[in-house]
């Protein structure tokens, strides 16, 4: 039983270190999410940027508030 527990602890250690390395790599080599989205993207491509996502969230928030006001 202790061999299984030791294996699980070691596996958790390895996965935790892997997650730490991966998250550090993503943070330091992060995509262009913080830059402004280009005006023209190739057809069929969706450019994700935080400013565009924030605009979508605000639009959906206003739509849900309007729907809630009509319902209630």
CSV table of N, CA and C in Angstrom, one decimal:
chain,number,residue,atom,x,y,z
A,1,UNK,N,0.8,-1.2,0.0
A,1,UNK,CA,0.0,0.0,0.0
A,1,UNK,C,0.9,1.3,0.0
A,2,UNK,N,1.9,1.2,0.7
A,2,UNK,CA,2.8,2.4,0.7
A,2,UNK,C,3.5,2.7,-0.6
A,3,UNK,N,3.7,1.7,-1.4
A,3,UNK,CA,4.3,1.9,-2.7
A,3,UNK,C,3.4,2.6,-3.6
A,4,UNK,N,2.1,2.3,-3.5
A,4,UNK,CA,1.1,3.0,-4.3
A,4,UNK,C,1.0,4.5,-3.9
A,5,UNK,N,1.0,4.7,-2.6
A,5,UNK,CA,0.9,6.1,-2.1
A,5,UNK,C,2.1,6.9,-2.5
A,6,UNK,N,3.3,6.3,-2.4
A,6,UNK,CA,4.5,7.0,-2.8
A,6,UNK,C,4.5,7.3,-4.3
A,7,UNK,N,4.0,6.4,-5.1
A,7,UNK,CA,3.9,6.6,-6.5
A,7,UNK,C,2.9,7.8,-6.8
A,8,UNK,N,1.8,7.8,-6.1
A,8,UNK,CA,0.8,8.9,-6.3
A,8,UNK,C,1.4,10.2,-5.9
A,9,UNK,N,2.1,10.2,-4.8
A,9,UNK,CA,2.8,11.5,-4.3
A,9,UNK,C,3.8,12.0,-5.3
A,10,UNK,N,4.6,11.1,-5.9
A,10,UNK,CA,5.6,11.4,-6.9
A,10,UNK,C,4.9,11.9,-8.2
A,11,UNK,N,3.8,11.3,-8.6
A,11,UNK,CA,3.1,11.7,-9.7
A,11,UNK,C,2.5,13.1,-9.5
A,12,UNK,N,2.0,13.3,-8.4
A,12,UNK,CA,1.5,14.7,-8.1
A,12,UNK,C,2.6,15.7,-8.1
A,13,UNK,N,3.7,15.4,-7.6
A,13,UNK,CA,4.9,16.3,-7.7
A,13,UNK,C,5.3,16.6,-9.1
A,14,UNK,N,5.3,15.6,-9.9
A,14,UNK,CA,5.7,15.8,-11.3
A,14,UNK,C,4.7,16.6,-12.1
A,15,UNK,N,3.4,16.3,-11.9
A,15,UNK,CA,2.4,17.1,-12.5
A,15,UNK,C,2.3,18.5,-12.0
A,16,UNK,N,2.6,18.7,-10.8
A,16,UNK,CA,2.6,20.1,-10.2
A,16,UNK,C,3.7,20.9,-10.8
A,17,UNK,N,4.9,20.3,-10.9
A,17,UNK,CA,6.0,21.0,-11.5
A,17,UNK,C,5.8,21.3,-13.0
A,18,UNK,N,5.2,20.3,-13.6
A,18,UNK,CA,4.9,20.5,-15.1
A,18,UNK,C,3.9,21.7,-15.2
A,19,UNK,N,2.9,21.8,-14.4
A,19,UNK,CA,1.9,22.8,-14.4
A,19,UNK,C,2.6,24.2,-14.2
A,20,UNK,N,3.5,24.2,-13.2
A,20,UNK,CA,4.2,25.5,-12.9
A,20,UNK,C,5.1,25.9,-14.1
A,21,UNK,N,5.8,25.0,-14.7
A,21,UNK,CA,6.6,25.3,-15.9
A,21,UNK,C,5.8,25.8,-17.0
A,22,UNK,N,4.6,25.1,-17.3
A,22,UNK,CA,3.8,25.4,-18.4
A,22,UNK,C,3.2,26.8,-18.2
A,23,UNK,N,2.7,27.1,-16.9
A,23,UNK,CA,2.1,28.4,-16.7
A,23,UNK,C,3.1,29.5,-16.8
A,24,UNK,N,4.3,29.3,-16.4
A,24,UNK,CA,5.4,30.3,-16.5
A,24,UNK,C,5.7,30.5,-18.0
A,25,UNK,N,5.8,29.5,-18.8
A,25,UNK,CA,6.0,29.6,-20.2
A,25,UNK,C,4.9,30.4,-20.9
A,26,UNK,N,3.7,30.1,-20.5
A,26,UNK,CA,2.5,30.8,-21.2
A,26,UNK,C,2.6,32.3,-20.8
A,27,UNK,N,2.9,32.6,-19.5
A,27,UNK,CA,2.9,34.0,-19.1
A,27,UNK,C,4.1,34.7,-19.7
A,28,UNK,N,5.2,34.2,-19.8
A,28,UNK,CA,6.3,34.9,-20.4
A,28,UNK,C,6.3,35.0,-21.9
A,29,UNK,N,5.7,34.0,-22.6
A,29,UNK,CA,5.6,34.0,-24.0
A,29,UNK,C,4.1,34.2,-24.4
A,30,UNK,N,3.4,35.0,-23.7
A,30,UNK,CA,1.9,35.1,-23.9
A,30,UNK,C,1.7,35.6,-25.3
A,31,UNK,N,0.5,35.2,-25.9
A,31,UNK,CA,0.1,35.7,-27.2
A,31,UNK,C,-0.2,37.2,-27.2
A,32,UNK,N,-0.6,37.7,-28.2
A,32,UNK,CA,-0.9,39.1,-28.4
A,32,UNK,C,-2.3,39.5,-27.9
A,33,UNK,N,-2.7,38.9,-26.7
A,33,UNK,CA,-4.0,39.2,-26.2
A,33,UNK,C,-4.2,40.7,-25.7
A,34,UNK,N,-3.1,41.3,-25.3
A,34,UNK,CA,-3.1,42.6,-24.7
A,34,UNK,C,-3.0,43.7,-25.8
A,35,UNK,N,-2.7,43.3,-27.0
A,35,UNK,CA,-2.6,44.3,-28.1
A,35,UNK,C,-3.9,44.6,-28.7
A,36,UNK,N,-4.1,45.7,-29.4
A,36,UNK,CA,-5.3,45.9,-30.2
A,36,UNK,C,-5.5,44.9,-31.3
A,37,UNK,N,-6.7,44.5,-31.6
A,37,UNK,CA,-7.0,43.6,-32.7
A,37,UNK,C,-6.8,44.3,-34.0
A,38,UNK,N,-6.2,43.7,-35.0
A,38,UNK,CA,-6.1,44.3,-36.3
A,38,UNK,C,-7.5,44.6,-36.9
A,39,UNK,N,-7.6,45.6,-37.7
A,39,UNK,CA,-8.9,45.9,-38.3
A,39,UNK,C,-9.4,44.8,-39.3
A,40,UNK,N,-8.5,44.3,-40.1
A,40,UNK,CA,-8.9,43.3,-41.1
A,40,UNK,C,-8.2,42.0,-40.8
A,41,UNK,N,-9.0,41.0,-40.6
A,41,UNK,CA,-8.4,39.6,-40.3
A,41,UNK,C,-8.7,38.8,-41.6
A,42,UNK,N,-7.9,37.8,-41.9
A,42,UNK,CA,-8.2,36.9,-43.0
A,42,UNK,C,-9.6,36.3,-42.8
A,43,UNK,N,-10.3,36.0,-43.9
A,43,UNK,CA,-11.6,35.5,-43.9
A,43,UNK,C,-11.6,34.1,-43.2
A,44,UNK,N,-12.5,34.0,-42.2
A,44,UNK,CA,-12.6,32.7,-41.5
A,44,UNK,C,-11.8,32.7,-40.2
A,45,UNK,N,-11.1,33.8,-39.9
A,45,UNK,CA,-10.3,33.8,-38.7
A,45,UNK,C,-10.9,34.7,-37.7
A,46,UNK,N,-10.8,34.4,-36.5
A,46,UNK,CA,-11.3,35.2,-35.4
A,46,UNK,C,-10.1,35.6,-34.5
A,47,UNK,N,-10.0,36.9,-34.4
A,47,UNK,CA,-8.8,37.5,-33.6
A,47,UNK,C,-9.3,37.7,-32.2
A,48,UNK,N,-8.7,37.1,-31.2
A,48,UNK,CA,-9.1,37.3,-29.9
A,48,UNK,C,-8.2,38.2,-29.2
A,49,UNK,N,-8.7,39.3,-28.6
A,49,UNK,CA,-8.0,40.2,-27.8
A,49,UNK,C,-8.8,40.6,-26.6
A,50,UNK,N,-8.2,41.0,-25.5
A,50,UNK,CA,-9.0,41.3,-24.3
A,50,UNK,C,-9.9,42.5,-24.5
A,51,UNK,N,-9.6,43.5,-25.4
A,51,UNK,CA,-10.4,44.6,-25.6
A,51,UNK,C,-11.7,44.2,-26.4
A,52,UNK,N,-11.5,43.3,-27.3
A,52,UNK,CA,-12.7,42.8,-28.1
A,52,UNK,C,-13.6,41.9,-27.2
A,53,UNK,N,-13.0,41.1,-26.3
A,53,UNK,CA,-13.7,40.3,-25.4
A,53,UNK,C,-14.5,41.1,-24.4
A,54,UNK,N,-13.9,42.2,-24.0
A,54,UNK,CA,-14.5,43.1,-23.0
A,54,UNK,C,-15.7,43.8,-23.7
A,55,UNK,N,-15.6,44.1,-24.9
A,55,UNK,CA,-16.7,44.7,-25.7
A,55,UNK,C,-17.9,43.7,-25.8
A,56,UNK,N,-17.5,42.5,-26.1
A,56,UNK,CA,-18.6,41.4,-26.2
A,56,UNK,C,-19.3,41.2,-24.8
A,57,UNK,N,-18.5,41.2,-23.7
A,57,UNK,CA,-19.1,41.1,-22.4
A,57,UNK,C,-20.0,42.2,-22.1
A,58,UNK,N,-19.6,43.4,-22.4
A,58,UNK,CA,-20.4,44.6,-22.1
A,58,UNK,C,-21.7,44.6,-22.9
A,59,UNK,N,-21.6,44.2,-24.2
A,59,UNK,CA,-22.8,44.1,-25.0
A,59,UNK,C,-23.8,43.0,-24.5
A,60,UNK,N,-23.3,41.9,-24.1
A,60,UNK,CA,-24.1,40.8,-23.5
A,60,UNK,C,-24.7,41.2,-22.2
A,61,UNK,N,-23.9,42.0,-21.4
A,61,UNK,CA,-24.4,42.5,-20.1
A,61,UNK,C,-25.6,43.4,-20.3
A,62,UNK,N,-25.5,44.3,-21.2
A,62,UNK,CA,-26.5,45.3,-21.5
A,62,UNK,C,-27.8,44.6,-22.0
A,63,UNK,N,-27.6,43.6,-22.9
A,63,UNK,CA,-28.7,42.8,-23.4
A,63,UNK,C,-29.4,42.1,-22.3
A,64,UNK,N,-28.6,41.5,-21.4
A,64,UNK,CA,-29.3,40.7,-20.3
A,64,UNK,C,-30.0,41.7,-19.4
A,65,UNK,N,-29.5,42.8,-19.1
A,65,UNK,CA,-30.1,43.8,-18.3
A,65,UNK,C,-31.4,44.3,-18.9
A,66,UNK,N,-31.4,44.5,-20.2
A,66,UNK,CA,-32.6,44.9,-20.9
A,66,UNK,C,-33.7,43.8,-20.8
A,67,UNK,N,-33.3,42.5,-21.1
A,67,UNK,CA,-34.2,41.4,-21.0
A,67,UNK,C,-34.8,41.3,-19.6
A,68,UNK,N,-33.9,41.5,-18.6
A,68,UNK,CA,-34.4,41.3,-17.2
A,68,UNK,C,-35.4,42.4,-16.9
A,69,UNK,N,-35.1,43.6,-17.4
A,69,UNK,CA,-36.1,44.7,-17.1
A,69,UNK,C,-37.4,44.5,-17.8
A,70,UNK,N,-37.4,43.9,-19.0
A,70,UNK,CA,-38.7,43.6,-19.6
A,70,UNK,C,-39.4,42.5,-19.0
A,71,UNK,N,-38.7,41.5,-18.4
A,71,UNK,CA,-39.3,40.4,-17.8
A,71,UNK,C,-39.9,40.7,-16.4
A,72,UNK,N,-39.1,41.4,-15.7
A,72,UNK,CA,-39.4,41.7,-14.3
A,72,UNK,C,-40.0,43.0,-14.1
